[in-house]
Coordinates of C-alpha atoms in Angstrom, one line a residue:
M4 CA 101.0 30.3 37.6
F5 CA 102.6 28.1 40.2
L6 CA 104.1 25.7 37.7
T7 CA 105.6 28.6 35.7
W8 CA 107.1 30.0 38.9
L9 CA 108.5 26.6 39.9
F10 CA 109.9 26.1 36.4
D11 CA 111.8 29.4 36.8
Q12 CA 113.2 28.3 40.1
L13 CA 114.5 25.0 38.6
S14 CA 115.9 26.9 35.6
G15 CA 118.0 28.8 38.1
L16 CA 119.3 25.5 39.5
I17 CA 120.2 24.2 36.1
S18 CA 122.0 27.5 35.4
A19 CA 124.0 27.1 38.6
L20 CA 125.1 23.6 37.6
Q21 CA 126.1 24.9 34.2
Q22 CA 128.3 27.5 35.9
I23 CA 129.8 24.8 38.0
H24 CA 130.5 22.9 34.7
T25 CA 132.3 25.8 33.2
L26 CA 134.7 26.4 36.1
G27 CA 137.3 24.0 34.7
P28 CA 139.6 21.9 36.8
V29 CA 139.8 22.9 40.5
R30 CA 143.0 21.5 41.9
G31 CA 144.5 21.5 45.4
Q32 CA 148.0 22.5 46.5
D33 CA 149.2 19.0 45.6
G34 CA 147.7 19.3 42.1
G35 CA 144.8 16.9 42.8
D36 CA 141.3 17.5 41.5
L37 CA 139.0 18.9 44.1
A38 CA 136.1 16.5 43.9
G39 CA 133.6 14.6 45.9
R40 CA 130.0 15.2 46.9
T41 CA 129.9 18.4 48.8
S42 CA 128.0 21.6 49.7
I43 CA 128.8 24.6 47.5
G44 CA 128.2 28.3 48.3
F45 CA 128.3 31.6 46.5
H46 CA 128.8 34.8 48.6
H47 CA 126.9 38.0 47.9
D48 CA 130.2 39.8 47.4
L49 CA 131.6 37.4 44.8
K50 CA 130.9 37.1 41.1
P51 CA 128.8 34.1 40.2
S52 CA 131.9 32.3 39.0
N53 CA 133.7 32.8 42.3
I54 CA 132.6 29.6 43.9
L55 CA 133.5 28.5 47.4
L56 CA 133.9 24.8 48.1
F57 CA 133.7 23.8 51.7
G58 CA 135.9 20.9 52.5
K59 CA 136.5 17.9 54.7
D60 CA 134.4 15.4 56.5
T61 CA 130.7 15.5 57.5
W62 CA 128.7 18.7 57.2
E63 CA 125.3 17.2 57.9
D64 CA 124.7 19.5 60.9
Q65 CA 126.0 22.6 59.2
N66 CA 123.2 23.0 56.7
L67 CA 125.5 24.8 54.2
K68 CA 123.9 26.0 51.0
I69 CA 124.3 27.6 47.6
S70 CA 123.5 31.3 47.6
D71 CA 123.0 33.8 44.8
F72 CA 123.7 31.5 41.9
G73 CA 122.7 31.4 38.3
S74 CA 120.0 34.0 37.5
G75 CA 119.5 34.7 41.2
R76 CA 116.0 33.3 41.2
I77 CA 116.7 31.0 44.1
G78 CA 118.5 32.5 47.1
Q79 CA 120.1 29.4 48.6
V80 CA 119.9 25.6 48.1
T81 CA 121.8 22.7 49.6
L82 CA 123.4 20.3 47.2
G83 CA 124.0 16.6 47.9
S84 CA 124.2 14.9 51.3
G85 CA 127.2 16.9 52.5
E86 CA 129.6 14.0 52.7
T87 CA 133.3 14.0 52.0
I88 CA 135.4 16.4 49.8
Y89 CA 138.9 15.2 48.9
N90 CA 141.9 17.0 47.6
S91 CA 143.9 13.8 47.3
N92 CA 143.4 10.1 47.6
P93 CA 143.4 9.4 51.3
S94 CA 144.5 5.8 50.9
T95 CA 147.1 6.1 48.1
G96 CA 148.1 9.7 48.1
D97 CA 147.4 9.8 44.4
P98 CA 147.3 13.5 43.5
N99 CA 145.0 12.8 40.5
Y100 CA 142.4 11.0 42.6
S101 CA 138.8 12.1 41.9
A102 CA 135.9 11.0 44.0
P103 CA 133.1 9.6 41.8
E104 CA 130.1 11.2 43.4
F105 CA 130.4 14.8 42.2
A106 CA 133.2 15.8 39.9
V107 CA 133.9 19.6 39.6
D108 CA 136.5 19.1 37.0
G109 CA 135.3 20.7 33.8
R110 CA 134.1 17.4 32.4
T111 CA 130.9 16.8 34.4
S112 CA 128.0 19.3 34.6
C113 CA 125.9 17.4 37.2
P114 CA 126.5 14.8 39.9
K115 CA 127.1 11.3 38.5
D116 CA 125.1 10.1 41.4
V117 CA 121.5 10.3 40.3
W118 CA 120.3 10.0 43.9
S119 CA 122.1 13.2 44.7
M120 CA 120.5 15.1 41.8
G121 CA 117.1 13.8 42.9
C122 CA 117.7 15.1 46.4
V123 CA 118.6 18.5 45.0
F124 CA 115.3 18.8 43.0
L125 CA 113.3 17.4 46.0
E126 CA 114.7 20.0 48.3
V127 CA 113.9 22.8 45.8
L128 CA 110.4 21.5 45.4
L129 CA 109.8 21.2 49.2
W130 CA 111.1 24.8 49.6
A131 CA 108.8 26.0 46.7
L132 CA 105.8 24.4 48.3
G133 CA 106.6 26.0 51.6
L134 CA 107.4 22.7 53.4
A135 CA 111.1 23.6 54.0
K136 CA 112.7 26.5 55.7
N137 CA 112.9 29.6 53.6
P138 CA 116.6 29.8 52.6
D139 CA 116.4 33.6 52.6
E140 CA 116.4 33.4 56.4
F141 CA 120.2 32.9 56.3
K142 CA 123.1 34.7 54.7
Y143 CA 126.7 33.8 54.3
D144 CA 128.4 36.3 56.6
R145 CA 129.5 33.6 59.1
M146 CA 130.6 30.0 58.8
V147 CA 131.4 27.6 61.6
V148 CA 134.2 25.2 61.0
P149 CA 133.2 21.6 61.9
D150 CA 135.2 19.3 64.1
V151 CA 137.9 17.6 62.2
S152 CA 138.4 14.0 63.3
S153 CA 140.4 12.4 60.5
D154 CA 144.0 12.5 59.1
R155 CA 143.7 15.7 57.2
D156 CA 142.8 19.3 58.2
A157 CA 139.7 21.0 56.9
M158 CA 140.4 23.1 53.9
F159 CA 138.6 26.1 52.4
W160 CA 138.7 26.4 48.6
Y161 CA 137.6 29.3 46.4
I162 CA 138.1 30.6 42.9
D163 CA 139.4 34.2 43.0
G164 CA 138.4 37.0 40.6
D165 CA 141.0 35.9 38.1
G166 CA 139.8 32.3 38.1
V167 CA 142.7 31.0 40.1
P168 CA 142.0 28.3 42.7
Q169 CA 143.0 29.1 46.2
L170 CA 143.2 26.9 49.3
K171 CA 143.0 28.0 52.9
P172 CA 143.3 25.7 55.9
A173 CA 140.9 25.9 58.9
V174 CA 142.7 27.6 61.8
T175 CA 141.3 25.2 64.4
S176 CA 138.4 22.8 64.5
S177 CA 135.0 24.0 65.9
T178 CA 136.3 27.5 65.6
E179 CA 134.4 30.6 64.4
M180 CA 136.4 32.1 61.6
E181 CA 136.6 35.9 61.6
G182 CA 137.3 38.3 58.7
A183 CA 135.9 39.7 55.6
F184 CA 134.6 37.3 52.9
Q185 CA 136.0 39.0 49.8
P186 CA 137.3 37.9 46.4
N187 CA 140.9 38.4 47.5
G188 CA 140.8 35.1 49.3
D189 CA 139.9 36.1 52.9
V190 CA 136.9 33.8 53.2
E191 CA 137.0 33.1 56.9
K192 CA 133.8 34.6 58.2
S193 CA 131.3 32.7 60.3
L194 CA 127.5 31.9 59.7
S195 CA 124.7 34.0 61.2
T196 CA 121.0 34.7 60.9
S197 CA 119.7 37.6 59.0
Q198 CA 119.5 39.7 62.1
D199 CA 123.3 39.8 62.5
F200 CA 124.0 42.9 60.5
N201 CA 127.1 44.9 60.1
Y202 CA 125.6 48.2 61.2
T203 CA 128.6 50.4 60.1
P204 CA 127.1 53.3 58.2
A205 CA 128.3 53.6 54.6
P206 CA 130.3 56.7 53.7
G207 CA 128.8 59.5 51.7
L208 CA 125.4 59.6 53.5
E209 CA 125.8 63.3 54.0
G210 CA 126.1 63.9 50.3
I211 CA 123.0 61.9 49.6
I212 CA 121.0 63.8 52.1
N213 CA 122.1 67.2 50.9
K214 CA 121.6 66.4 47.2
F215 CA 118.2 64.9 47.5
C216 CA 116.5 66.7 50.3
P217 CA 113.4 68.2 48.8
N218 CA 112.1 71.8 48.9
L219 CA 110.3 71.8 52.2
E220 CA 107.9 74.6 51.4
T221 CA 105.2 72.1 50.3
F222 CA 105.6 70.2 53.6
E223 CA 105.5 73.3 55.7
K224 CA 102.1 74.0 54.1
S225 CA 101.0 70.4 54.9
Y226 CA 102.1 70.9 58.5
Y227 CA 100.1 74.1 58.9
D228 CA 97.0 72.4 57.4
L229 CA 97.5 69.3 59.7
H230 CA 97.9 71.6 62.7
R231 CA 94.7 73.4 61.9
N232 CA 92.8 70.2 61.5
P233 CA 93.7 67.7 64.3
E234 CA 91.8 64.5 64.9
L235 CA 91.3 62.5 68.1
S236 CA 92.7 59.0 68.5
G237 CA 90.8 56.5 66.4
Q238 CA 89.2 59.2 64.3
E239 CA 92.2 60.2 62.1
H240 CA 90.3 59.8 58.8
D241 CA 91.2 63.0 57.1
T242 CA 94.8 63.0 58.4
A243 CA 95.3 59.5 57.0
I244 CA 94.1 60.7 53.6
V245 CA 96.7 63.4 53.6
A246 CA 99.5 60.9 54.2
A247 CA 98.1 58.3 51.8
N248 CA 97.7 60.8 48.9
H249 CA 101.3 61.9 49.3
L250 CA 102.6 58.3 49.2
K251 CA 100.4 57.5 46.2
G252 CA 101.7 60.6 44.4
L253 CA 105.2 59.0 44.6
G254 CA 103.9 55.8 43.0
L255 CA 104.3 53.7 46.1
K256 CA 102.1 50.8 47.0
V257 CA 99.7 52.1 49.7
L258 CA 97.6 50.0 52.1
T259 CA 95.0 51.8 54.2
G260 CA 92.6 51.0 57.0
I261 CA 95.0 48.8 59.0
G262 CA 93.9 48.7 62.6
G263 CA 91.6 51.7 62.1
H264 CA 93.0 54.5 60.1
G265 CA 96.6 53.1 60.0
L266 CA 98.3 53.0 56.6
V267 CA 101.6 52.1 55.0
G268 CA 103.5 53.0 51.9
I269 CA 105.9 50.5 50.5
L270 CA 109.0 51.5 48.4
V271 CA 110.7 48.5 47.0
N272 CA 114.1 49.3 45.5
G273 CA 115.9 46.0 44.8
K274 CA 117.4 43.4 47.1
G275 CA 118.5 44.5 50.5
R276 CA 117.3 45.1 54.0
T277 CA 113.8 46.2 54.9
I278 CA 113.4 49.2 57.2
M279 CA 110.2 50.6 58.7
L280 CA 109.8 54.3 59.5
R281 CA 106.9 55.3 61.8
S282 CA 104.9 58.4 62.5
E283 CA 101.7 58.9 64.5
L284 CA 98.5 60.5 63.2
D285 CA 96.4 61.4 66.3
A286 CA 96.0 64.6 68.4
L287 CA 94.8 65.4 72.0
P288 CA 91.6 66.7 73.5
L289 CA 92.9 70.1 74.5
L290 CA 91.9 73.7 73.8
E291 CA 94.8 75.3 72.0
Q292 CA 96.1 78.5 73.6
T293 CA 99.3 79.2 71.5
G294 CA 97.9 82.2 69.7
L295 CA 99.5 80.9 66.5
P296 CA 97.9 82.1 63.2
Y297 CA 97.4 78.4 62.3
K298 CA 96.2 77.3 65.7
S299 CA 93.4 74.7 65.9
T300 CA 89.9 75.8 66.7
K301 CA 88.5 72.4 66.0
S302 CA 86.2 70.3 68.2
M303 CA 85.2 66.6 67.9
K304 CA 83.0 64.1 69.8
D305 CA 85.1 61.6 71.7
D306 CA 84.3 57.9 72.0
A307 CA 81.9 58.7 74.9
G308 CA 80.0 61.2 72.7
K309 CA 81.3 64.3 74.5
T310 CA 82.4 67.2 72.4
K311 CA 86.0 68.1 73.0
P312 CA 88.4 70.7 71.7
V313 CA 91.3 69.1 69.7
M314 CA 94.9 70.1 69.4
H315 CA 98.1 68.7 68.1
A316 CA 99.8 69.2 71.4
C317 CA 102.3 66.4 71.0
G318 CA 103.9 67.3 67.7
H319 CA 102.5 64.4 65.7
D320 CA 101.6 66.8 62.9
L321 CA 105.4 67.6 62.6
H322 CA 106.2 63.9 62.6
I323 CA 103.8 63.4 59.7
A324 CA 105.3 66.2 57.6
C325 CA 108.8 64.9 58.3
L326 CA 108.0 61.4 57.2
M327 CA 106.2 62.6 54.1
A328 CA 109.3 64.7 53.2
C329 CA 111.6 61.7 54.0
S330 CA 109.6 59.5 51.7
T331 CA 110.2 62.0 48.9
L332 CA 113.9 62.2 49.6
L333 CA 114.4 58.4 49.6
H334 CA 112.3 58.1 46.4
S335 CA 114.5 60.6 44.7
A336 CA 117.7 59.0 45.9
K337 CA 116.8 55.4 44.8
A338 CA 120.0 55.1 42.8
C339 CA 121.9 55.5 46.0
W340 CA 120.5 52.6 48.1
K341 CA 118.9 49.1 47.8
G342 CA 116.3 47.5 49.9
T343 CA 112.7 48.2 51.0
A344 CA 111.4 51.2 52.9
I345 CA 108.1 51.0 54.6
F346 CA 106.5 54.3 55.7
L347 CA 104.0 53.6 58.5
F348 CA 101.5 56.1 59.8
Q349 CA 100.0 54.9 63.0
P350 CA 96.6 55.8 64.6
G351 CA 95.8 55.9 68.3
E352 CA 99.3 56.5 69.8
E353 CA 97.9 58.7 72.6
T354 CA 95.7 55.9 73.8
A355 CA 98.4 53.2 73.5
A356 CA 96.0 51.2 71.2
G357 CA 97.1 52.0 67.7
A358 CA 100.3 50.1 67.3
Q359 CA 98.9 46.9 68.7
A360 CA 95.7 47.4 66.6
M361 CA 97.8 47.5 63.4
V362 CA 99.6 44.3 64.4
D363 CA 96.4 42.6 65.4
A364 CA 94.9 43.6 62.0
G365 CA 97.6 41.6 60.2
L366 CA 100.1 44.3 59.5
Y367 CA 102.9 41.8 59.0
D368 CA 100.8 39.7 56.7
L369 CA 100.5 42.8 54.4
V370 CA 104.1 44.1 54.5
P371 CA 107.5 42.4 54.6
K372 CA 108.9 41.9 58.1
P373 CA 111.2 44.8 58.7
D374 CA 114.8 44.2 59.8
V375 CA 114.8 47.5 61.6
L376 CA 112.1 49.8 63.0
L377 CA 112.8 53.5 63.4
A378 CA 110.9 56.3 65.0
Q379 CA 111.4 59.9 66.3
H380 CA 109.6 62.4 68.5
V381 CA 109.8 66.2 69.1
V382 CA 110.6 67.3 72.6
P383 CA 111.0 70.7 74.4
R384 CA 114.6 71.3 73.7
R385 CA 116.5 73.7 71.4
A386 CA 115.4 73.2 67.8
G387 CA 118.0 71.5 65.6
K388 CA 119.1 69.1 68.4
V389 CA 119.1 65.4 67.7
S390 CA 119.5 62.9 70.6
I391 CA 119.5 59.2 71.1
S392 CA 120.7 56.8 73.8
P393 CA 120.9 53.0 74.0
G394 CA 118.8 50.9 76.3
P395 CA 115.7 52.0 78.3
V396 CA 114.7 55.5 77.2
L397 CA 111.0 55.7 78.1
P398 CA 109.0 54.1 81.0
A399 CA 105.9 52.0 80.9
A400 CA 102.7 53.9 81.7
D401 CA 99.4 52.6 83.1
S402 CA 96.2 54.7 83.3
I403 CA 93.5 53.4 85.6
S404 CA 90.1 54.8 86.6
I405 CA 89.0 54.3 90.3
R406 CA 85.5 54.8 91.6
I407 CA 85.2 55.3 95.4
F408 CA 81.8 55.1 97.1
G409 CA 80.3 57.2 99.8
R410 CA 76.8 57.9 101.2
G411 CA 75.4 61.1 99.8
G412 CA 73.3 63.7 101.5
H413 CA 72.8 67.3 102.4
G414 CA 76.0 69.4 102.6
G415 CA 74.8 70.8 105.9
S416 CA 74.5 67.4 107.5
P417 CA 77.9 65.7 106.8
Q418 CA 77.5 63.6 110.0
N419 CA 74.9 61.6 108.3
C420 CA 77.0 61.0 105.2
V421 CA 80.2 59.3 104.1
D422 CA 81.9 62.0 102.1
P423 CA 83.7 60.5 99.1
V424 CA 85.3 63.9 98.1
M425 CA 87.2 64.0 101.4
L426 CA 88.1 60.3 101.0
A427 CA 89.5 61.1 97.5
G428 CA 91.7 63.8 99.0
Y429 CA 93.2 61.4 101.5
I430 CA 93.8 58.9 98.8
I431 CA 95.5 61.4 96.5
V432 CA 97.9 62.5 99.2
R433 CA 98.6 59.0 100.5
L434 CA 99.5 57.7 97.1
Q435 CA 102.5 59.9 96.9
S436 CA 104.0 57.9 99.8
I437 CA 104.5 55.0 97.4
V438 CA 107.0 57.2 95.5
S439 CA 108.7 58.7 98.6
R440 CA 108.6 55.8 101.0
E441 CA 108.0 52.5 99.2
T442 CA 110.3 52.5 96.2
P443 CA 114.1 53.0 96.0
P444 CA 115.1 56.6 95.3
A445 CA 117.0 55.5 92.1
E446 CA 113.8 54.1 90.6
T447 CA 111.7 56.3 88.4
V448 CA 108.1 56.2 89.7
V449 CA 105.5 58.8 88.9
I450 CA 101.9 58.7 90.1
S451 CA 99.6 61.5 88.9
C452 CA 95.9 62.1 89.4
G453 CA 94.9 63.8 86.1
S454 CA 91.2 63.8 86.6
I455 CA 88.9 63.9 89.7
H456 CA 85.1 64.2 89.4
G457 CA 82.4 64.0 92.0
G458 CA 79.0 65.7 92.5
D459 CA 77.3 68.4 90.6
A460 CA 76.2 70.9 93.3
P461 CA 78.0 72.7 96.1
N462 CA 75.5 71.8 98.8
V463 CA 75.2 68.1 98.0
I464 CA 77.6 65.4 99.1
P465 CA 77.8 62.9 96.2
D466 CA 77.5 59.1 96.3
Y467 CA 80.8 58.5 94.5
V468 CA 83.9 60.1 93.1
D469 CA 85.9 59.1 90.1
L470 CA 89.7 59.3 90.1
D471 CA 91.8 58.8 86.9
L472 CA 95.5 58.0 87.7
N473 CA 98.5 57.7 85.5
I474 CA 101.5 55.6 86.7
R475 CA 105.0 55.6 85.2
T476 CA 107.5 52.9 86.0
R477 CA 110.7 51.5 84.2
T478 CA 110.7 47.9 85.3
L479 CA 108.1 45.2 85.4
A480 CA 108.9 44.4 89.1
V481 CA 108.5 48.0 90.2
R482 CA 105.3 48.3 88.1
K483 CA 103.8 45.3 89.9
Q484 CA 104.8 46.6 93.3
V485 CA 103.3 50.1 92.6
L486 CA 100.0 48.8 91.2
A487 CA 99.6 46.5 94.3
S488 CA 100.4 49.4 96.6
I489 CA 97.8 51.7 94.9
R490 CA 95.1 49.0 95.4
R491 CA 96.1 48.5 99.0
I492 CA 96.0 52.2 99.9
V493 CA 92.7 52.9 98.1
E494 CA 91.0 49.9 99.7
G495 CA 92.5 50.7 103.1
E496 CA 91.4 54.4 103.0
C497 CA 87.9 53.3 101.9
E498 CA 87.6 50.9 104.8
T499 CA 88.9 53.5 107.3
S500 CA 86.3 56.1 106.0
R501 CA 83.4 53.6 106.4
A502 CA 82.7 53.4 102.7
P503 CA 79.6 51.4 102.0
Q504 CA 81.2 49.3 99.3
K505 CA 84.6 48.4 98.0
P506 CA 86.2 50.6 95.3
T507 CA 86.3 49.5 91.6
F508 CA 89.3 49.6 89.4
K509 CA 89.3 49.9 85.6
G510 CA 92.3 49.9 83.3
L511 CA 92.2 52.6 80.7
S512 CA 95.5 52.1 78.8
R513 CA 98.9 50.6 79.1
F514 CA 102.1 51.8 77.3
P515 CA 105.0 49.4 77.2
P516 CA 108.5 50.6 78.1
T517 CA 110.7 51.7 75.2
S518 CA 114.3 50.4 75.1
N519 CA 116.6 51.1 72.2
D520 CA 118.6 48.3 70.5
K521 CA 122.3 48.9 71.4
D522 CA 123.7 48.1 67.9
L523 CA 121.2 50.2 66.1
T524 CA 121.8 53.1 68.5
E525 CA 125.5 52.9 67.9
A526 CA 125.1 53.0 64.2
L527 CA 122.6 55.9 64.3
S528 CA 124.8 57.8 66.7
T529 CA 127.6 57.6 64.1
S530 CA 125.4 58.8 61.3
F531 CA 123.9 61.6 63.3
R532 CA 127.2 62.7 64.7
N533 CA 128.8 62.8 61.3
Y534 CA 126.0 64.9 59.9
F535 CA 124.7 67.1 62.7
G536 CA 128.0 67.6 64.5
D537 CA 127.6 69.5 67.8
E538 CA 123.8 69.4 67.4
F539 CA 123.9 65.7 68.2
G540 CA 124.1 64.3 71.7
E541 CA 122.8 61.6 74.0
H542 CA 119.7 62.4 76.0
S543 CA 118.7 61.4 79.5
S544 CA 115.7 59.1 79.9
G545 CA 112.4 60.9 79.9
T546 CA 109.1 60.0 81.6
A547 CA 106.8 60.2 78.7
S548 CA 105.6 56.9 77.2
E549 CA 105.2 55.4 73.8
D550 CA 103.6 52.3 72.2
V551 CA 106.1 52.1 69.3
S552 CA 107.6 48.9 70.7
N553 CA 104.3 47.1 70.1
L554 CA 105.2 47.2 66.4
A555 CA 108.5 45.5 67.1
T556 CA 108.3 43.1 70.0
P557 CA 105.7 40.6 68.5
L558 CA 108.3 39.7 65.9
G559 CA 111.5 40.4 67.8
I560 CA 112.3 43.4 65.5
P561 CA 115.2 45.6 66.7
Y562 CA 114.1 49.2 67.0
A563 CA 115.5 52.7 67.8
Y564 CA 113.8 55.9 68.9
W565 CA 115.4 59.3 69.0
T566 CA 114.2 62.8 69.9
L567 CA 114.3 66.2 68.1
G568 CA 114.4 69.6 69.7
C569 CA 111.6 71.9 68.6
I570 CA 111.8 75.1 70.7
D571 CA 112.7 78.3 68.9
P572 CA 116.4 78.8 69.5
A573 CA 116.1 82.4 70.6
K574 CA 113.4 81.5 73.2
W575 CA 115.4 78.6 74.4
D576 CA 118.6 80.6 74.8
T577 CA 116.8 83.4 76.7
A578 CA 115.1 80.9 79.1
K579 CA 118.4 79.3 79.7
E580 CA 120.1 82.5 80.5
R581 CA 117.4 83.3 83.0
N582 CA 117.4 79.7 84.4
Q583 CA 113.8 79.3 83.5
L584 CA 113.8 76.4 81.1
E585 CA 111.1 74.7 83.1
L586 CA 108.7 77.5 82.0
I587 CA 108.9 76.5 78.4
P588 CA 105.7 74.7 77.4
G589 CA 106.2 71.1 76.5
N590 CA 104.3 68.2 75.0
H591 CA 100.6 68.0 76.1
S592 CA 100.5 71.6 77.1
P593 CA 97.9 73.9 75.4
F594 CA 100.7 76.3 74.9
F595 CA 103.1 73.8 73.1
A596 CA 104.2 75.5 69.9
P597 CA 107.1 73.8 68.1
V598 CA 109.0 76.1 65.7
V599 CA 108.6 74.8 62.2
E600 CA 112.1 75.5 61.1
P601 CA 114.7 74.2 61.6
T602 CA 112.6 71.4 63.2
L603 CA 111.0 70.2 59.9
R604 CA 114.3 70.1 58.1
T605 CA 116.1 68.4 61.0
G606 CA 113.4 65.8 61.3
T607 CA 113.3 65.1 57.6
K608 CA 117.1 64.6 57.4
A609 CA 117.2 62.5 60.6
F610 CA 114.6 60.1 59.3
A611 CA 116.4 59.8 56.0
L612 CA 119.8 59.4 57.6
A613 CA 118.5 56.7 59.8
A614 CA 117.0 54.9 56.9
L615 CA 120.1 55.1 54.7
T616 CA 122.3 53.9 57.6
F617 CA 120.7 50.5 57.1
L618 CA 119.9 50.6 53.3
T619 CA 123.3 51.4 51.9

C-alpha cells in the first residue's frame, strides 16, 4: 500500500518535470535563456503551465518549493540546491548563455546534473516517510526577497496565461513584496505560514444562505424533543445519539465517544481550509418552572448519586438544533464552497471538563487540525440579534468548595460551642470586600456563594459548614490576587472564631477566559453585518464563562465566539419600555425560556455564514 502511494507521489514529480520540459524557451529581457539550477514554484491561482522562476543568488535559507504541480498529488517540493539562476552570462554578457545545471529551454526535461535529480527524489522520499517537514504547512501567499550582493538585481520570472515570459525586478533587497499573485504578472506577494489567511469574506454569501437554508420544521421538532429530555454533564448519551444520527443521515463520517459522549461529523469537500463548528450537549440540575408545553420534567442521578431535576436552562438544546440545521445547509451547498467542515458536539460544558476531555482523548488525532474554531451562544437579548466583539469577551471562572470547622453542641448552649454557621456568615460578607476594597474598580471581579450547607436540625449547632464559591476574573494576575485573598480571609476568620482546625479548600472546576481573535472577528463582523443588517452589533463583555477555548489553545487555533438574542421580541420591547429588562429571566434561571423563532433561524444562518466566510 505504501509503495503504491509513494509511486503515485513520484509520478506527480515526473509529471511536473514533463510540464517544465514543454514550456519552451524562457528568455530574459536581453533575449538570453533563463537557465541555471533553481527553485521553481507554482501558485494556487495559476494554471499548471504558469511557472514562476525565482531568480538570483543563493536561496538556501529561503526554502522555496514547487506547489500544486502535475497531477497535484504532491503539494510542494524543493528542486535542486537553490544556487544561481542567470539571465545572461555574468562574465561575457553573452545573451545566449545557458548554465549547464538545469536548462529550462524546451530541450531538457530534467536536470543534467544527476546529483540534483537525486536530491529531488531523496527529498520526496524523506517527506513521504514523515522525516521531513510536511510541505502543506506552507503556501505561496508571501515571498521574501533575499539580499542581493552581486552585480545584478534579483529578478522575478513568470509565464503568463498566454505563455509569454515576463520579468519583474525586485524592488529592494530583503524586502517583503506586497500585492496580489495573479496570472496578470503581479507576482510580488510575500511568504507566510498557513495561519496567515486573507479573511475577506467572499461576495454572494447571502445568496448561498437564502438558497440552501433548509426547512426548519424538522429542527424545531428536534429542539422540542431535546428540551423535554435534557441530560446532566457527562451523561449526555441520548442527546449525543440524536446529533450523531442526524450527521450519519447526511452521509458524513461520524466519530463518537470522544472524551465521554463527545462526537464529531466530518464533511470533506475538496481542498481548502478546515473549520470547526462547536455546540454543547449538556443541561443543568434545575427544576424547570417555565410552564412551557414542552418543559422538562426529567430527573437524573448526578455523579454523587443524588437525584436531581434536569433542565436545559442555558440554551444548549437550541445550539444543537442550530448546528444540525447548519450541517444540512452546508451539505446542500457543497457546490458553493471548498474545504472541510467539522461539526463538534461537546459534552460537559457546564462543568468546564468536556472540551479538555475531548482534547485529552485524542480529538486532533482523529480529525484534521482546524484552521478556525467557531462557536455561538444564546443570551437574554432580543431574538434575532447577533453580536460579536474582538478580544476578551468572557472571564475565567473558578469554583471552589470550602469546609470550615466548628465545635458542635446543643443550640441552647452556644457558649460551649464554636458555631461554624455564624463563622460562615462572617466569611460570606467579608469576601465582598475583596471586590470593593482590594481590586481596582475597572477590573471585573465577581465572588458568589452559590451553596451553603451546615447541620440538619434547628436545635443543633453543627461541627462544620460547607461553602461553594464561584469567582469570575478577566486576567491571570487578578485571578491570582483574588484567590489568595479568599484564602487569607477564610483562614483569618476561622482563627478569629477559635475554629478547632484549619479550613480545607477543594477546586471544583475552572473555566478559562474567552478572547476572540481580532482578524476572525473582523471578517465575521463583515459577514454578519452584510446579512443581518441592523440586527447585528457589537456586545459588551459578559460575566458568564466558557470552556470553548480549551479546544483551541492546545494547538494555537484562532477562534471566535458570538452571541444570539433569544427573548421574544414583544416581551423584550415591553420590558424595555417599562425599564425592567433586568426582570427578564436569563441563562441558568428555572424560568429561562428562549423563543424558538426567530432564534433557531438566526442561529442556523449565523453558523453557516461564519463557516462560509472561511470556506469560500
